[in-house]
Each structure stands twice: as C-alpha cells, then as structure tokens.
Coordinates of C-alpha atoms in Angstrom, one line a residue:
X249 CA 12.8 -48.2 -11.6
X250 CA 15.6 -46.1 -13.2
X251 CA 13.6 -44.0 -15.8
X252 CA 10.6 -43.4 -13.2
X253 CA 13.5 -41.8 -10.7
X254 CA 15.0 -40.5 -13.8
X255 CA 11.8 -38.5 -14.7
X256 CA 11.7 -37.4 -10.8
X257 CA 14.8 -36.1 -10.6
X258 CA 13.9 -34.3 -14.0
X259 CA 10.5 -32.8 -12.5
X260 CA 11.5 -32.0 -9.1
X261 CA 15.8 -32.4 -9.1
X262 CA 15.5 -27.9 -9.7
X263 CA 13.4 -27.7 -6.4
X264 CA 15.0 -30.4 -4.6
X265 CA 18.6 -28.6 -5.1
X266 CA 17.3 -25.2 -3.9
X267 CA 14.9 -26.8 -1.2
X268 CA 18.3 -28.5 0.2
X269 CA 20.6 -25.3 0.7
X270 CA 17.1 -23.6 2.0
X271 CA 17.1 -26.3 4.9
X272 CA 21.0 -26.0 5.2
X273 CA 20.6 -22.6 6.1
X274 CA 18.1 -23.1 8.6
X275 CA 20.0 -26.2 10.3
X276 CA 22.8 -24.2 10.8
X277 CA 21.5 -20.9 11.7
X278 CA 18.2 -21.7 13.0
X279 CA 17.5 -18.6 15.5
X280 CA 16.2 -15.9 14.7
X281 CA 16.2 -11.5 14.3
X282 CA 14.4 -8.7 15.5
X283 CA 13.1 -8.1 12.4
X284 CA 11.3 -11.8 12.7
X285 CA 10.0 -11.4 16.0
X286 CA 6.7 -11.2 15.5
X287 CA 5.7 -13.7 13.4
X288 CA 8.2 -16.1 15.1
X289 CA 6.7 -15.2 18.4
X290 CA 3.0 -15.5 16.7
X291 CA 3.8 -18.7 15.4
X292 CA 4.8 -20.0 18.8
X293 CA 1.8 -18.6 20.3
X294 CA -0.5 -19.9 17.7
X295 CA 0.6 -23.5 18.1
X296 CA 1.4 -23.6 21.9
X297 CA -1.3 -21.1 23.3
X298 CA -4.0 -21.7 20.4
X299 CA -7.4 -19.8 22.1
X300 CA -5.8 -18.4 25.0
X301 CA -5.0 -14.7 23.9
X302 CA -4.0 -13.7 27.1
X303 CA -1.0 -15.6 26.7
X304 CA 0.5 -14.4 23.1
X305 CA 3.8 -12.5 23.4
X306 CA 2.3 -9.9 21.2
X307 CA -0.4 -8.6 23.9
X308 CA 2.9 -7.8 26.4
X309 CA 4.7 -6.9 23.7
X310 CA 3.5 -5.1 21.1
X311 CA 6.0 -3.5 18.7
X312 CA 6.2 -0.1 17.2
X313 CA 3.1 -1.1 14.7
X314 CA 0.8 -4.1 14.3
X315 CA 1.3 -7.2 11.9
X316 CA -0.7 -9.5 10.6
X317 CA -1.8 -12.6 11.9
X318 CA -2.2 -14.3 8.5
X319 CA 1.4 -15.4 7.5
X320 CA 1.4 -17.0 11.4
X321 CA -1.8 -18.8 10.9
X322 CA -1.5 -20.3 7.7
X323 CA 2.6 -21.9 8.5
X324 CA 1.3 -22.6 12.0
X325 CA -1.4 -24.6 10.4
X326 CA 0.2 -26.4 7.6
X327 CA 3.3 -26.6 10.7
X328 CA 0.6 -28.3 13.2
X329 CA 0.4 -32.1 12.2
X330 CA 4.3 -31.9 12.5
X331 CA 4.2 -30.0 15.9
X332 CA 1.9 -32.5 17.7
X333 CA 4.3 -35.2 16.7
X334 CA 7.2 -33.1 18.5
X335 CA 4.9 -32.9 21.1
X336 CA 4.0 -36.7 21.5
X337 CA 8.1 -37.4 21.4
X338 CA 8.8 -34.7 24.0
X339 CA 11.1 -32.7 21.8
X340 CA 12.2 -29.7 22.9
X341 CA 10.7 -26.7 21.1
X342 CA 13.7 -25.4 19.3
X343 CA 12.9 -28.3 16.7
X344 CA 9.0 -26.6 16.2
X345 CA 11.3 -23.3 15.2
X346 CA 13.3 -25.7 12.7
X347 CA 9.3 -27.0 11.6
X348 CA 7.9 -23.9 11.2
X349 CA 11.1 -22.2 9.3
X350 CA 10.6 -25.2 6.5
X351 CA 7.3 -24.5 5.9
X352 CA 7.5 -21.3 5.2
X353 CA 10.6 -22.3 3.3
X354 CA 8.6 -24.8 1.3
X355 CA 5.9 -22.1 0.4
X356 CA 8.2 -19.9 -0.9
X357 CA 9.8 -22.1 -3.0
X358 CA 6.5 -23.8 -4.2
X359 CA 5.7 -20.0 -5.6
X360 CA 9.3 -19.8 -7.3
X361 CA 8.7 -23.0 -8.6
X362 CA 5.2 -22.1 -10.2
X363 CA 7.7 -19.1 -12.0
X364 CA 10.0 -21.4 -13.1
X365 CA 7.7 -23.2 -14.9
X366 CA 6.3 -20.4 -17.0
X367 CA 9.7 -19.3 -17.2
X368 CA 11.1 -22.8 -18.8
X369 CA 7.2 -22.2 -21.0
X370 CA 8.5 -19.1 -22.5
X371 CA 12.4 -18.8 -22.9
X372 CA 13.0 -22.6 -22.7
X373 CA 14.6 -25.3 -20.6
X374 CA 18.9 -23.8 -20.6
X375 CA 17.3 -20.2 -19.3
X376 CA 15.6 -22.2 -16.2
X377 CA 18.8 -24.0 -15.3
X378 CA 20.9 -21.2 -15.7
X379 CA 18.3 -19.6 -13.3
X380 CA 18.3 -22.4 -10.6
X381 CA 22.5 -22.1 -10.7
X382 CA 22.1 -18.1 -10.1
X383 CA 19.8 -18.3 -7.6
X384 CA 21.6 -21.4 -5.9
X385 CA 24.6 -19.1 -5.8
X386 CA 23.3 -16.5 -4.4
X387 CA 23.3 -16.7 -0.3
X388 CA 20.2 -14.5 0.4
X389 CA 17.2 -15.6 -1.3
X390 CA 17.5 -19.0 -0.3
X391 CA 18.9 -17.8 3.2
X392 CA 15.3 -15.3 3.7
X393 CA 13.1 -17.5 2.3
X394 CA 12.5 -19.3 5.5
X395 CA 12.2 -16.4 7.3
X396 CA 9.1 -15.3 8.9
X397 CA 9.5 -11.6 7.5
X398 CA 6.7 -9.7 6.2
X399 CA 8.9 -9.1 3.2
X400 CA 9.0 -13.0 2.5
X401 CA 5.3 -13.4 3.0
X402 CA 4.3 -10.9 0.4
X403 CA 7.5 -12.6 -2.2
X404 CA 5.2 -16.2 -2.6
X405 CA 2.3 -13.5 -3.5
X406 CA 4.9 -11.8 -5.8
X407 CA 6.6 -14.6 -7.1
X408 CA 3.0 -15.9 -8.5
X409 CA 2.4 -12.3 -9.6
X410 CA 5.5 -12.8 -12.0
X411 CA 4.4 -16.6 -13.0
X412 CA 1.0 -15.1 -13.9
X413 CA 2.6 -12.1 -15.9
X414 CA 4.8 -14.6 -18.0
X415 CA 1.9 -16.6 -18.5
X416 CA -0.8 -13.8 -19.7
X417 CA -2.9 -14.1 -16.5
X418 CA -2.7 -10.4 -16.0
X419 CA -5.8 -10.1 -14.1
X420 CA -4.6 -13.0 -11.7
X421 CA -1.1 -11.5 -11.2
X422 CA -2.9 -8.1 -10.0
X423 CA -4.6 -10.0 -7.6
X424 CA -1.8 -11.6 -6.3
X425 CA -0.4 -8.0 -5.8
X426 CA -3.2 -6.4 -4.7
X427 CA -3.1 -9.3 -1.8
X428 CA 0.3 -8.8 -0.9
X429 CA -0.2 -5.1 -0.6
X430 CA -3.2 -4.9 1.7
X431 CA -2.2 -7.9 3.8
X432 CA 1.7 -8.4 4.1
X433 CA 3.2 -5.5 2.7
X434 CA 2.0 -2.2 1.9
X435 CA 5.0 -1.1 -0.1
X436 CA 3.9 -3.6 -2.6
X437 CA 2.1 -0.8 -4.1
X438 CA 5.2 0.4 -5.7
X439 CA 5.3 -2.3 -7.5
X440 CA 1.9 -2.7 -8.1
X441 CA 1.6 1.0 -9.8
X442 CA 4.4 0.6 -12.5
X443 CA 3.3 -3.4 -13.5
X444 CA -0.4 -2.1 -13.1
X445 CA 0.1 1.1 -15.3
X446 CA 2.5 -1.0 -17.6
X447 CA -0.3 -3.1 -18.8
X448 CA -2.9 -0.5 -19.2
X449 CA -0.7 1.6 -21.4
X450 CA 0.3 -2.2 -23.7
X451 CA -3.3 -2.7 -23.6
X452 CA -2.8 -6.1 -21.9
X453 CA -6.1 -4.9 -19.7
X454 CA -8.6 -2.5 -19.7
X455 CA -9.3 0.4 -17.0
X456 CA -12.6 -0.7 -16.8
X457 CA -12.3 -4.8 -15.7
X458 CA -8.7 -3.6 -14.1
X459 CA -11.2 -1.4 -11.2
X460 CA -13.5 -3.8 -10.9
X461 CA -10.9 -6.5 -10.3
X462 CA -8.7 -4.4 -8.1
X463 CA -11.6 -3.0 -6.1
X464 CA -13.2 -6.4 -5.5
X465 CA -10.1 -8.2 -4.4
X466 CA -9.1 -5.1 -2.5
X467 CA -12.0 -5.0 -0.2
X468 CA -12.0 -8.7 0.2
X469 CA -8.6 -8.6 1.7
X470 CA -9.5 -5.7 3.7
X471 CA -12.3 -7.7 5.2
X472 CA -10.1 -10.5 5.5
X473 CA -6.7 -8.7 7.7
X474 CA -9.2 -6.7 9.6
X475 CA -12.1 -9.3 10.4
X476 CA -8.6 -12.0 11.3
X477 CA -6.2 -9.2 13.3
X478 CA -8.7 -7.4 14.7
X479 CA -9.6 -10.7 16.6
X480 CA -5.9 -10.9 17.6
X481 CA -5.3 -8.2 18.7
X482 CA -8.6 -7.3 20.7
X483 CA -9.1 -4.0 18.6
X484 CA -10.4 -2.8 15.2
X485 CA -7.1 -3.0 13.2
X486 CA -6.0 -2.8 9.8
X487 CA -2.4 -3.3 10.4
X488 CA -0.6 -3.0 6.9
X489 CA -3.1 0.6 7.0
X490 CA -1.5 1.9 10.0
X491 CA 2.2 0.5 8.4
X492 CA 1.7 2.6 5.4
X493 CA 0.9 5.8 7.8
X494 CA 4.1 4.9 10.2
X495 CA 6.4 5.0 7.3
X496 CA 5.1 6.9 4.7
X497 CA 3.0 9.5 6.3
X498 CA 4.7 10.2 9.6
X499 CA 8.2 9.3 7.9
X500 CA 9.2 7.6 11.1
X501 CA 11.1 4.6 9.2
X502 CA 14.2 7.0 9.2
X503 CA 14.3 6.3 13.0
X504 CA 16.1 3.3 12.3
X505 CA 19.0 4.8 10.2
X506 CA 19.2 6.0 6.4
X507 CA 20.7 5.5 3.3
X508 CA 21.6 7.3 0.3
X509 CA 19.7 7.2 -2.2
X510 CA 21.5 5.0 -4.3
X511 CA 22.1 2.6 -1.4
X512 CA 19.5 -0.1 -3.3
X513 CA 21.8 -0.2 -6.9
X514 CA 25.2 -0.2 -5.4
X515 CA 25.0 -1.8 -2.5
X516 CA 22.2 -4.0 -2.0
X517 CA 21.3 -5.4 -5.5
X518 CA 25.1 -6.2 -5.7
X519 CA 25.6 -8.4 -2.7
X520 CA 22.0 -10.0 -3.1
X521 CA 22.3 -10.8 -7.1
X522 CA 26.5 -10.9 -7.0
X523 CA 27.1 -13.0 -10.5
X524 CA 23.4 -11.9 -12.0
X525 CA 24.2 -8.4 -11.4
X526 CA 26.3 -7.3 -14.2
X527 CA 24.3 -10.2 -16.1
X528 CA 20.8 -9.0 -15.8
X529 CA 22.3 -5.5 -17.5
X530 CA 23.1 -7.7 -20.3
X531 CA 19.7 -9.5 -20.7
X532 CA 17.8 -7.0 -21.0
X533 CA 20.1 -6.3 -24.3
X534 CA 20.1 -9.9 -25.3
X535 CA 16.5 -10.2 -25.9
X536 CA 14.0 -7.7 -25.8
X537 CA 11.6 -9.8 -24.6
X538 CA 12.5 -9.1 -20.8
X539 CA 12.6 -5.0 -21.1
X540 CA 8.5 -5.4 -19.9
X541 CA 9.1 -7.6 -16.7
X542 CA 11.9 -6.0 -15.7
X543 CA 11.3 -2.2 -16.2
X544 CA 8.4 -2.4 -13.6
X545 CA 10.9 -4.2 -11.2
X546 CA 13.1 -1.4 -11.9
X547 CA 11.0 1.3 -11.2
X548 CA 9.6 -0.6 -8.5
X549 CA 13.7 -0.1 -6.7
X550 CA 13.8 3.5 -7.6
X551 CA 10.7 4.3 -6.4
X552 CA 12.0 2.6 -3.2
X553 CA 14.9 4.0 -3.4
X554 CA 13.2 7.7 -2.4
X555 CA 12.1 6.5 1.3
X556 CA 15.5 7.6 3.5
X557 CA 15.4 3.9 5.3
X558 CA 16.5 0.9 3.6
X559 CA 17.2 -2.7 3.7
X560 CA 18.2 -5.2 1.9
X561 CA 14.7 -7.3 2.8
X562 CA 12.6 -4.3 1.3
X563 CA 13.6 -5.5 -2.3
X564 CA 13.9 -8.7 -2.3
X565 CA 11.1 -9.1 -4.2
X566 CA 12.9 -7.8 -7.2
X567 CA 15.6 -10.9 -7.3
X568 CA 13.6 -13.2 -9.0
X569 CA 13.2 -11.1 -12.4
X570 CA 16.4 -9.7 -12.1
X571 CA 17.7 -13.5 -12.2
X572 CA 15.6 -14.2 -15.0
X573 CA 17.4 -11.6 -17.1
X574 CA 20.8 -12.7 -15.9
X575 CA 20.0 -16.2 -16.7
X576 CA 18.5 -14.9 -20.3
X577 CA 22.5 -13.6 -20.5
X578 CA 23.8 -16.6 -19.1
X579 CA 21.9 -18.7 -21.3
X580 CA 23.1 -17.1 -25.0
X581 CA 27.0 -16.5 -23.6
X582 CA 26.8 -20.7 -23.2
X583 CA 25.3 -21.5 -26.4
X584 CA 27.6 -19.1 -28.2
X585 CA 30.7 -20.4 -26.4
X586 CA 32.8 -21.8 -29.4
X587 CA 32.9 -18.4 -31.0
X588 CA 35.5 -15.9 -30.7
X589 CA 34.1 -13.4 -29.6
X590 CA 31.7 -14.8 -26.9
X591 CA 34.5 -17.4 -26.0
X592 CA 35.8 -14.5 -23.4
X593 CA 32.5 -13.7 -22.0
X594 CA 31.8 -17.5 -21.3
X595 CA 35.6 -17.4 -18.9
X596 CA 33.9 -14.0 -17.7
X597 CA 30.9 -15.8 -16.8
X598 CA 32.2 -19.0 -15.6
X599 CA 34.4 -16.4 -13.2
X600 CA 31.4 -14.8 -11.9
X601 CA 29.8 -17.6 -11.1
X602 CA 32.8 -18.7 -9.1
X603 CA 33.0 -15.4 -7.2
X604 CA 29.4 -15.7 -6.0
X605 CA 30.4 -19.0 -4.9
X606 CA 33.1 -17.4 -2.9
X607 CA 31.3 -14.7 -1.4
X608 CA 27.9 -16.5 -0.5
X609 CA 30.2 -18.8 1.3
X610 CA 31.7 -15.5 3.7
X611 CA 28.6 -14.2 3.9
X612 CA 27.0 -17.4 5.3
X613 CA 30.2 -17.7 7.2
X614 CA 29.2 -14.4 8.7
X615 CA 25.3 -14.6 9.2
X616 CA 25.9 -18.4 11.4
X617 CA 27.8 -16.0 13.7
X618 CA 25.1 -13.4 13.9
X619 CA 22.5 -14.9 16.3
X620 CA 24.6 -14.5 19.7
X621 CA 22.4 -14.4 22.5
X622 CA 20.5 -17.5 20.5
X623 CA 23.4 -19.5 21.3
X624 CA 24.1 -18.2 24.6
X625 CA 20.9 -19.1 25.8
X626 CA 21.2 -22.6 24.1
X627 CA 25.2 -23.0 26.1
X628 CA 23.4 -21.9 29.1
X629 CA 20.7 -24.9 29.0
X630 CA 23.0 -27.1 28.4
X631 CA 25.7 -26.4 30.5
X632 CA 23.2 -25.2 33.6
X633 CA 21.3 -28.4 33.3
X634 CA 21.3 -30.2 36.4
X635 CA 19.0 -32.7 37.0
X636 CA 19.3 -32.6 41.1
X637 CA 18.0 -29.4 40.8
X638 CA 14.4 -28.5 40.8
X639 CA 14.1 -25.0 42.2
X640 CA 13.1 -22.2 39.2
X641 CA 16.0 -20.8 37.1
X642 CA 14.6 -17.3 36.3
X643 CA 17.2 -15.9 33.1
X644 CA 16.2 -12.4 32.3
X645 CA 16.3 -11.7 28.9
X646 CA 18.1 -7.9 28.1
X647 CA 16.4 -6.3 24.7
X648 CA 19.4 -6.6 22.9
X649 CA 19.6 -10.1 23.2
X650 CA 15.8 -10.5 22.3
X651 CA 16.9 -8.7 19.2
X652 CA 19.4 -11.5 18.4
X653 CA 18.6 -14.5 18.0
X654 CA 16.0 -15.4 21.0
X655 CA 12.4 -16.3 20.6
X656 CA 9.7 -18.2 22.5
X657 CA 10.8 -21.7 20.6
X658 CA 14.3 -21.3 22.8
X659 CA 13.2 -21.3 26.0
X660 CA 12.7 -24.6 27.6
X661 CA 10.1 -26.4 30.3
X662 CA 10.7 -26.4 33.7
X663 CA 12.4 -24.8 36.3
X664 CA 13.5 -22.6 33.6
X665 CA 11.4 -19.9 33.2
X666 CA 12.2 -16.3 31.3
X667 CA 11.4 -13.0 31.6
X668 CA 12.2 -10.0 28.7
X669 CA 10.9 -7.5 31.4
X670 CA 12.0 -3.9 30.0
X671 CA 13.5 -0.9 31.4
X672 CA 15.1 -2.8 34.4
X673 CA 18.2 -0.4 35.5
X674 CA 21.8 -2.2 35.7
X675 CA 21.8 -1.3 39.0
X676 CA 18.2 -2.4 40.0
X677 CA 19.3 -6.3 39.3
X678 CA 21.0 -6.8 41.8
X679 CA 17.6 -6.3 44.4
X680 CA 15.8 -9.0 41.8
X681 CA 15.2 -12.5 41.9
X682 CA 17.1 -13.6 38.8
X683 CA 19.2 -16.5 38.5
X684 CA 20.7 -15.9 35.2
X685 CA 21.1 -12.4 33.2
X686 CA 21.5 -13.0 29.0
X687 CA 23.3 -9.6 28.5
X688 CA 24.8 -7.2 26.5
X689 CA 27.1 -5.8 30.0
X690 CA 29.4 -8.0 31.1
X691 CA 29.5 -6.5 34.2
X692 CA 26.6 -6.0 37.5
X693 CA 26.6 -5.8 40.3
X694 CA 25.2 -9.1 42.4
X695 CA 26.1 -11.2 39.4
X696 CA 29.5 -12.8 38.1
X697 CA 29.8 -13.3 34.1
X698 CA 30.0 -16.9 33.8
X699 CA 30.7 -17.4 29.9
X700 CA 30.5 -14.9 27.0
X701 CA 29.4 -15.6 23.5
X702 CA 31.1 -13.6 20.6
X703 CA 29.8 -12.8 17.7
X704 CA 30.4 -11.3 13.9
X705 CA 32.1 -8.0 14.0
X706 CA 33.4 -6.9 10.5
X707 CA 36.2 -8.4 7.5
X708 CA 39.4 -8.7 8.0
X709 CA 41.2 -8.3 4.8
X710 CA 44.9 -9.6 5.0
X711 CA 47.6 -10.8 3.1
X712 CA 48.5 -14.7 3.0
X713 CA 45.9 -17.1 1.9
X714 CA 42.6 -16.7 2.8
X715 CA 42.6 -13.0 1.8
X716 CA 39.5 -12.9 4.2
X717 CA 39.0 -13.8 7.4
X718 CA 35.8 -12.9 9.8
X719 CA 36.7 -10.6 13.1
X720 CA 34.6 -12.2 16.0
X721 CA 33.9 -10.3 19.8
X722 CA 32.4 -10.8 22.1
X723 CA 28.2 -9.8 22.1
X724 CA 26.3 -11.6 25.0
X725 CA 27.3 -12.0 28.2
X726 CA 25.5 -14.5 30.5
X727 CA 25.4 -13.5 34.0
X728 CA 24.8 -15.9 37.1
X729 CA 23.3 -14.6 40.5
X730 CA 26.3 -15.1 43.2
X731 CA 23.6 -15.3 46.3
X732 CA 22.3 -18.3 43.9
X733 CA 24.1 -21.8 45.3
X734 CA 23.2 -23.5 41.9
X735 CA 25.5 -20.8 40.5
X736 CA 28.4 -20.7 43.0
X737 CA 28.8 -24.3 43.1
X738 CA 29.1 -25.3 39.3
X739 CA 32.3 -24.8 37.1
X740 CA 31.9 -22.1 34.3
X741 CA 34.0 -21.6 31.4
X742 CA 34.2 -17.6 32.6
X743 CA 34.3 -14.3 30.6
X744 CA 37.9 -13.9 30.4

C-alpha cells in the first residue's frame, strides 16, 4: 500500500499541491468581476436555461462586444453531471459558481501539467520542482486560473502551445495558437507572429506546410466560433473578429484607462512573477537553452506593451515561460550552494522566495476583500430570510455592484427575485416597487441604509509590526424600502 501511494504522490503530489491553493482561492473568494461577467453569466445560463435563449443574461445584456460561447459550453458541460447533483440536493446555486470555477480551474492546470512534463523531459526533475515552488508562490496564476476570463481560456490553449514547442511538435503548438487567437483571444496573434516567425527563420518548419497548417486550422475555427456564437447570439457573429476591430482598429480599449508604456516590465510582470522576476533575467544567462522560448514571450509583452490599455490579465500568458527560466536559475543556484561564490545567491534566493510568500499572502489578503456587493447580497439573504414571509423581495441591483462581485449563481429562489435594470435615476427609486437597493449611495430617498459592506481601499504602510496593514471602506450599501413592513419591522445592523 505504501509504495503504490508513494508513486501517487510522486505522479500527481506537483498537481495536487497547486490544484489545492487553486481551490483555496476560490473557497474563499468565490464571487466574481466585471471582467468575468460574461462567461459567468453564460455558464449560468447554459446550465440553468439550456434551450431557452430568451432567457440568457446576455440577450438583455449585451456588453460593449460579443464573446464566445465556447469557453461556457465546454466547463458547463464537463460542470453538468456535478450541477444536476446540486440540483437533486436542493443546494443553493452559489455552490454551481464554486463547480463551475474548479472546472475551469482543473483545465487549466491539466494544460500546465502537460508543460511540466516536457519541461521535467528536457531540463530534468530539480527544474520542475523549482517551478511548482515559483508558481505556488506566486498569488495570481493560481488565483486567475479559475476564472472565467477570456485571457484564461486562451492560457490552457497556450500553455499546450509551450508543452508542444518543448517537445518539437511545432506544427501542433501553432495550432494550439492559432485556436486561441480566432476563438478566445485575438491578441494571441502577438504571440503567435514572433513564435511563428521564430521557427521559420531556425528552420524548425517550412513556409510552405506552416500556410497550409495555419490556413486549415484557421478556417476550421472560424467555422467553429461563428457556426456556435452566431446560434447564441441570434446574429451572424465572429466575436473575437469584431474584438480585434474594437481595440485595435477603433482604439477604443483606451476608454478604460491607459498605461505607460512600460507599465507591463515594471509593474505587472513584477507583482505577477515577484521571486522569478529577477530570476528569469538570470536563466536566460544560465543556459542558453531557454533564450528561444523566452524571446518570443518577450516580444510577445513589448508588442503588448504599444496598445495604451493594459492589465495585468492581458499577459498572463507569458508567466509560465518566464517561470521556467527562473526555475532554470533557481535550479543551478541550489545545486551550486556549497560553493563560495553561489553560497550568497542561494540566501538571495531563499530570501526571495520568502518575500513572495509575504506578498502573495497581502495580495490575497487584499483580493478576499474585493468582491463587496458579492457579500452584501449574500448578508442580505441571510439576514432578510424570514420564513413567515412569502410576498416577493425585489433587490435592485446598481451597475457598480454588478461589477463587483454579483452574478446569476448569487441570487436565490423565491420570493427573491432581482433586477440589474439600468439608467434608473436616484431619485426615480423612490416611485418603484423595490424592496431592497444593493448600492453604491448610501443615501435615497424612500429607502433607509440598513447595513454597509466595506471593502479594499489601498496599503497602509506604518511603523510597529506588521509594517502593512490593508485600509478597508465602505463600497456597497444595501438599502431597504421604508413603505415595506418586512423592512421596518426587522433589526438591521445599520450604516453607521
């Protein structure tokens, strides 16, 4: 019994340490942003509405520019056997949102696992572990990849991509890419050009089979996105098509704030790679061997870097190389240890490592308390329960708290219903028929504020012990109807 869970935890103990601090992150901040919405919402719709179109959140709501359904469908479906149990045990839906969030989770990290293997294959068994502790210690990869972002989606497609270029499958890994681009994300192409250039120029493929490839698995995903989301959407769409035109062609992107254009290498690769930052400079002078995966990366981030709006989401996709090379670092500053020269580098190391601990920890500390209005809505079920009661509780929904941290899985079965109705005037509320208002005000007229929910506001730095401590106000403000009895004649905590 002991060597067969011995040669388990030797196969599977990498993924089941990541998998675990995937699911910890979704346990504890399960709700969801903005930049999720549609998926979440098309998740929801896909497993509660199935065929009945007319119901999806999407149709009501459409967004600034279409998505794809395919990322929805294929977690809703793998989701569905685990859904239907829920179902059968009466759960309440916020549990489907944890369901759905592992899936996705688990995909992703099948794909990292695939490019762990081929890295282990190539630079041996230290450079993987080293790259498990890096990634481990770093708060958002493991924190997105259980989010239903576009940007995740296309990173399993990418992470393959990588697993196929360490393993010589080039034609496999342009695939991979050329699927991300069309469907999930159309910036992909800026990382398809450099990788896809790269290996004509090393002669690792010809021009010749490289167009036939590209052009055949390019028009099969065409088909594909269009044939799927023009179904779900009720028009002839191509939605990654009309993506690249948004932000590349109209340059509307910048609506949403700008950057500098060095935003990506000082700011967002720091806080996303922390320890492997400095160390993936180092790799790539440790052993040459890396300089071909990770210059494509890098011109993949500078190219990037020339569109005004940026997140850190846009690049994630570059980690996983990046980590490679820091672990490549990590991995000859270990096994050179005892000398005296790389004795001070292994106390630099083991100091980074520590710091990253440090920091993913504050930034966690900082993204549980991100998700307000997810939380008010949650206090409000449970402290509005009232099982007397069975006349409708209408809560309208403002767009700020829909931005932060509500979604269809929150809301639960009767008499509570919702509405997200937009461009309702503060002063029009009082005339309407709501019971409850999640809000960003805390004050309107015909409504008391019965309980407010803060959230992150910025780091404190201060002297003492900890050095760091997170500044918290308040963000939502639930709202209760003072012509309602249900609301008069309950205790609330208040706003004050």
């Amino acid at each position: 019994m002991a060597p067969q869970s011995s040669k388990f935890l030797q196969n599977y103990g990498f993924d089941l340490v990541l998998g675990s601090i995937a699911a910890f992150y979704v346990f504890m901040a399960p709700y969801t942003k903005v930049e999720e919405s549609f998926n979440v919402q098309a998740m929801h719709d896909i497993l509660y509405h199935q065929h009945h179109l007319e119901n999806y959140d999407h149709l009501e709501f459409p967004g600034v520019v279409p998505r794809t359904f395919i990322g929805a469908l294929i977690v809703s479906i793998l989701a569905s056997p685990v859904i239907l149990a829920m179902n059968l045990l009466h759960l309440p839906k916020i549990y489907s949102l944890f369901a759905v969030r592992l899936v996705l989770g688990c995909i992703i990290l099948v794909t990292l696992r695939f490019f762990r293997i081929q890295v282990r294959n190539k630079f041996g068994h230290q450079v993987e572990a080293f790259f498990v502790i890096l990634t481990a210690l770093q708060f958002h990869m493991l924190f997105y990849c259980t989010r239903p972002l576009p940007n995740i989606l296309s990173l399993g497609l990418v992470n393959l991509a990588y697993g196929y270029s360490l393993k010589g499958s080039f034609y496999a890994a342009l695939k991979c890419l050329i699927f991300a681009t069309i469907v999930f994300r159309c910036d992909m192409l800026l990382l398809l050009g450099p990788l896809g250039l790269q290996l004509l120029l090393t002669k690792s493929i010809s021009l010749w089979e490289s167009l036939k490839c590209g052009i055949s698995t390019a028009l099969l995903c065409i088909g594909l996105t269009t044939l799927v989301d023009t179904i779900m959407w009720k028009k002839l769409v191509w939605p990654e098509f009309e993506v690249l035109w948004f932000n590349s062609v109209l340059n509307r992107s910048s609506e949403w704030g700008t950057h500098s254009f060095h935003w990506y290498f000082t700011s967002a690769l720091p806080r996303a790679l922390l320890a492997a930052y400095p160390l993936c400079m180092l790799g790539v002078l440790l052993d040459r061997r890396i300089l071909s995966y990770i210059l494509p990366v890098f011109l993949f981030v500078l190219l990037y870097s020339k569109l005004p709006h940026k997140e850190l989401r846009f690049i994630i996709s570059s980690v996983p190389i990046f980590n490679l090379s820091a672990a490549i670092a990590a991995n000859r500053i270990y096994n050179n240890r005892k000398k005296s020269l790389w004795k001070l580098l292994y106390f630099f190391l083991l100091g980074l490592l520590l710091i990253s601990l440090g920091c993913t920890i504050i930034i966690f500390m900082s993204s549980y308390n991100n998700y307000p209005s997810g939380y008010g809505l949650k206090y409000l079920h449970q402290i509005g329960h009232s099982t007397n009661n069975n006349d409708e509780q209408w809560v309208h929904i403002d767009p700020f708290s829909a931005m932060n941290g509500i979604s269809r899985f929150c809301e639960n079965a009767s008499p509570w219903r919702y509405s997200k109705e937009e461009g309702i005037l503060i002063e029009e509320f009082r005339w309407r028929n709501f019971t409850f208002l999640i809000n960003e005000h805390s004050n309107i007229e015909g409504f008391k504020c019965l309980f407010a929910v803060n959230g992150f506001s910025k780091i404190h730095l201060q002297s003492g012990f900890p050095p760091i401590s997170l500044v918290e106000e308040p963000k939502v403000f639930i709202l209760g109807n003072i012509k309602s009895e249900y609301v008069i004649n309950r205790n609330w905590p208040g706003c004050s």
